[in-house]
């Protein structure tokens, strides 16, 4: 026992030392540090049991991206004025497949955000069981208030540079915040024109007529609910009859709400970056879809169609609403310690992360310490990228699967992620801790492939 304690102490020192190095090599990149810390803390028991990972410096290698590209994105707005944005792509890890991960267009995008997302993507993609490496990209371009033609010109300029670095067997971007089927369409068109070939598998999340997959749009939200339902069922709970709060009103949030409702839950609140709506009768999803998917309006407009609902400015207050299940589906660090405390004192049963890193580290600790069932993003929101991988498979084979086929595959993938993460958590003495379990499963798959492929 004493020996194990000593070894654990040594490994903890090694991991802490490595974390300090990550911080000094990537100064001020707080989101990136946060994502690394969460993974590192989970891996101590694995490194104690498998010292080869330390000997071969697997973690030291994994935390350093294989490649990090930044580039200028100049474009002309509708007034004829030249605008300049910054483009990014991190090609983080290609040991289990081509780099794979979305593009985010949002003014907050910087190196830290791209690296945190790219680092998370490595483990998430490994968890899906598919053959996809980890990558991420984006720009500080703000699509809000831009005309369609401005978005198109921006996407074309962005792709003119990005096209030099991607390809169906090399790096396959997709959407994320600010990038949906419309942007992917413009990006794909420009890539096709530059290459002079129809390489559909270079991007995922395409429209159906451009080689997209049925079920991709819904996959992240549906997948999150499938995962959480699995977690709930094990404790004898279910979405059926539960009250649910879902933050955000973008692609992930809308389809998480849809599936939760289909399973018989009452979804009573959702939000956008300006504020949240609370509808005691249950959110009317058709109204949210019309506002967000068709009219490009603010969520505040919802109350006009549903006078019994209320709108509150500011997005944080959504977590003070009493509910059984919370699904943060907006953005990173949207759910902090104080919000976790509110949810816990209101009797929350489960939290499922649809967004990437929506809970702060102290919020996660608080949920786990209070016995709240917690489904971490890497596992719970992996359905989106999993169906992206199915889109790549269809493009390669020149086949087209039905919605039912995709949904059945998605369900199996989410159930398998849950099962494997739970098993790993038990094996490494953190029973029920899906944060630790998911990080371990993702890490070991990538680490073993890296070892097989030598020091490269
Ligand atoms: N942006 C999504 C994610 O965070 C999807 C990535 C993809 O489909 O490649 O996983």
Short mmCIF file of C-alpha atoms in Angstrom, two decimals, residues 144-310:
data_model
loop_
_atom_site.label_atom_id
_atom_site.label_comp_id
_atom_site.label_asym_id
_atom_site.label_seq_id
_atom_site.Cartn_x
_atom_site.Cartn_y
_atom_site.Cartn_z
CA UNK A 144 -23.67 38.19 -36.23
CA UNK A 145 -25.21 40.94 -38.34
CA UNK A 146 -23.28 39.97 -41.50
CA UNK A 147 -25.11 39.56 -44.80
CA UNK A 148 -25.09 36.23 -46.63
CA UNK A 149 -22.73 37.63 -49.24
CA UNK A 150 -20.31 38.86 -46.56
CA UNK A 151 -20.35 35.41 -44.95
CA UNK A 152 -19.72 33.83 -48.35
CA UNK A 153 -16.78 36.13 -49.16
CA UNK A 154 -15.29 35.53 -45.72
CA UNK A 155 -15.64 31.73 -46.09
CA UNK A 156 -14.02 31.84 -49.53
CA UNK A 157 -11.04 33.82 -48.26
CA UNK A 158 -10.73 31.54 -45.20
CA UNK A 159 -10.76 28.43 -47.40
CA UNK A 160 -8.26 29.87 -49.90
CA UNK A 161 -5.62 29.49 -47.18
CA UNK A 162 -7.08 26.52 -45.26
CA UNK A 163 -7.28 24.41 -48.45
CA UNK A 164 -3.48 24.13 -48.42
CA UNK A 165 -3.61 22.23 -45.16
CA UNK A 166 -6.66 19.92 -45.34
CA UNK A 167 -7.90 16.93 -47.35
CA UNK A 168 -10.18 13.87 -46.97
CA UNK A 169 -7.31 11.72 -45.64
CA UNK A 170 -5.43 14.55 -43.95
CA UNK A 171 -7.69 16.91 -42.01
CA UNK A 172 -11.49 17.10 -42.14
CA UNK A 173 -13.07 20.23 -40.63
CA UNK A 174 -16.77 20.60 -39.78
CA UNK A 175 -18.97 23.12 -37.97
CA UNK A 176 -18.98 24.48 -34.43
CA UNK A 177 -20.32 27.77 -32.99
CA UNK A 178 -21.07 30.16 -35.89
CA UNK A 179 -20.50 27.51 -38.55
CA UNK A 180 -23.48 25.52 -39.83
CA UNK A 181 -24.51 23.92 -43.11
CA UNK A 182 -24.58 27.33 -44.87
CA UNK A 183 -20.95 28.18 -44.02
CA UNK A 184 -19.83 24.60 -44.72
CA UNK A 185 -21.50 24.92 -48.15
CA UNK A 186 -19.51 28.08 -49.01
CA UNK A 187 -16.30 26.53 -47.67
CA UNK A 188 -16.86 23.34 -49.66
CA UNK A 189 -17.64 25.26 -52.86
CA UNK A 190 -14.38 27.20 -52.61
CA UNK A 191 -12.35 24.06 -51.78
CA UNK A 192 -13.87 22.26 -54.79
CA UNK A 193 -13.07 25.16 -57.09
CA UNK A 194 -9.47 25.40 -55.86
CA UNK A 195 -8.84 21.64 -56.11
CA UNK A 196 -10.71 21.09 -59.37
CA UNK A 197 -12.12 17.87 -57.93
CA UNK A 198 -15.19 16.76 -55.98
CA UNK A 199 -13.62 15.56 -52.73
CA UNK A 200 -16.79 15.43 -50.62
CA UNK A 201 -15.00 13.87 -47.64
CA UNK A 202 -12.90 16.99 -46.97
CA UNK A 203 -15.61 18.58 -44.84
CA UNK A 204 -18.51 17.20 -42.80
CA UNK A 205 -21.80 18.78 -41.86
CA UNK A 206 -22.50 19.46 -45.53
CA UNK A 207 -26.02 19.95 -46.89
CA UNK A 208 -27.57 16.72 -48.13
CA UNK A 209 -27.26 17.70 -51.81
CA UNK A 210 -23.52 18.38 -51.36
CA UNK A 211 -22.81 14.93 -49.89
CA UNK A 212 -23.92 15.50 -46.31
CA UNK A 213 -25.34 12.84 -44.01
CA UNK A 214 -28.87 12.52 -42.71
CA UNK A 215 -28.89 12.93 -38.96
CA UNK A 216 -25.69 15.01 -38.71
CA UNK A 217 -27.54 18.19 -37.78
CA UNK A 218 -29.34 16.45 -34.91
CA UNK A 219 -26.44 14.22 -33.83
CA UNK A 220 -24.78 16.26 -31.06
CA UNK A 221 -28.03 17.11 -29.27
CA UNK A 222 -29.63 13.69 -29.72
CA UNK A 223 -26.37 12.00 -28.72
CA UNK A 224 -26.16 14.03 -25.51
CA UNK A 225 -29.68 12.98 -24.53
CA UNK A 226 -29.01 9.30 -25.42
CA UNK A 227 -25.92 9.40 -23.22
CA UNK A 228 -27.66 11.10 -20.29
CA UNK A 229 -30.64 8.72 -20.56
CA UNK A 230 -28.21 5.80 -20.24
CA UNK A 231 -26.71 7.41 -17.13
CA UNK A 232 -30.15 8.14 -15.65
CA UNK A 233 -31.52 4.65 -16.36
CA UNK A 234 -28.75 3.04 -14.37
CA UNK A 235 -30.02 4.87 -11.27
CA UNK A 236 -33.66 4.19 -12.08
CA UNK A 237 -34.31 7.72 -13.41
CA UNK A 238 -35.34 8.83 -16.91
CA UNK A 239 -36.04 11.92 -19.02
CA UNK A 240 -39.66 10.78 -18.95
CA UNK A 241 -41.52 13.05 -16.55
CA UNK A 242 -38.42 15.11 -15.72
CA UNK A 243 -38.06 18.88 -15.81
CA UNK A 244 -35.15 19.99 -17.97
CA UNK A 245 -33.25 23.25 -18.46
CA UNK A 246 -31.14 23.52 -21.62
CA UNK A 247 -28.87 26.52 -22.15
CA UNK A 248 -28.22 27.87 -25.64
CA UNK A 249 -30.55 27.82 -28.64
CA UNK A 250 -28.14 26.80 -31.37
CA UNK A 251 -27.79 23.50 -33.13
CA UNK A 252 -26.79 21.44 -30.07
CA UNK A 253 -29.41 22.94 -27.77
CA UNK A 254 -32.34 22.70 -30.23
CA UNK A 255 -31.84 18.98 -30.88
CA UNK A 256 -31.12 18.18 -27.24
CA UNK A 257 -34.47 19.81 -26.43
CA UNK A 258 -36.18 17.92 -29.24
CA UNK A 259 -34.97 14.51 -28.08
CA UNK A 260 -35.59 15.25 -24.39
CA UNK A 261 -39.18 16.24 -25.27
CA UNK A 262 -39.60 13.14 -27.42
CA UNK A 263 -38.58 11.04 -24.39
CA UNK A 264 -41.31 12.75 -22.36
CA UNK A 265 -39.40 15.49 -20.53
CA UNK A 266 -40.71 18.98 -19.93
CA UNK A 267 -38.09 21.49 -21.16
CA UNK A 268 -38.83 24.78 -19.44
CA UNK A 269 -35.94 27.11 -20.34
CA UNK A 270 -33.32 27.90 -22.97
CA UNK A 271 -31.12 30.89 -23.76
CA UNK A 272 -28.92 32.83 -26.14
CA UNK A 273 -25.95 35.09 -25.43
CA UNK A 274 -28.29 37.97 -24.45
CA UNK A 275 -30.66 36.25 -22.02
CA UNK A 276 -32.95 33.31 -21.28
CA UNK A 277 -36.60 32.43 -21.59
CA UNK A 278 -38.61 30.50 -19.03
CA UNK A 279 -41.83 28.84 -20.14
CA UNK A 280 -43.65 26.99 -17.34
CA UNK A 281 -45.82 25.22 -19.96
CA UNK A 282 -42.81 23.78 -21.69
CA UNK A 283 -40.82 25.43 -24.48
CA UNK A 284 -42.49 25.48 -27.88
CA UNK A 285 -39.68 24.16 -30.07
CA UNK A 286 -41.30 25.22 -33.35
CA UNK A 287 -41.07 28.84 -32.20
CA UNK A 288 -37.41 28.45 -31.16
CA UNK A 289 -36.59 26.79 -34.51
CA UNK A 290 -38.36 29.53 -36.45
CA UNK A 291 -36.51 32.28 -34.54
CA UNK A 292 -33.08 30.67 -34.63
CA UNK A 293 -32.96 28.47 -37.74
CA UNK A 294 -35.06 30.61 -40.09
CA UNK A 295 -35.36 34.24 -38.98
CA UNK A 296 -32.00 34.68 -37.24
CA UNK A 297 -33.63 36.53 -34.33
CA UNK A 298 -32.92 36.82 -30.59
CA UNK A 299 -34.55 34.39 -28.12
CA UNK A 300 -36.24 37.39 -26.46
CA UNK A 301 -38.74 37.38 -29.34
CA UNK A 302 -40.14 34.07 -28.02
CA UNK A 303 -42.28 35.82 -25.40
CA UNK A 304 -44.22 37.65 -28.15
CA UNK A 305 -45.59 34.33 -29.38
CA UNK A 306 -45.96 32.88 -25.85
CA UNK A 307 -47.13 35.59 -23.41
CA UNK A 308 -47.18 33.15 -20.48
CA UNK A 309 -43.39 32.86 -20.74
CA UNK A 310 -40.82 35.29 -19.35
#
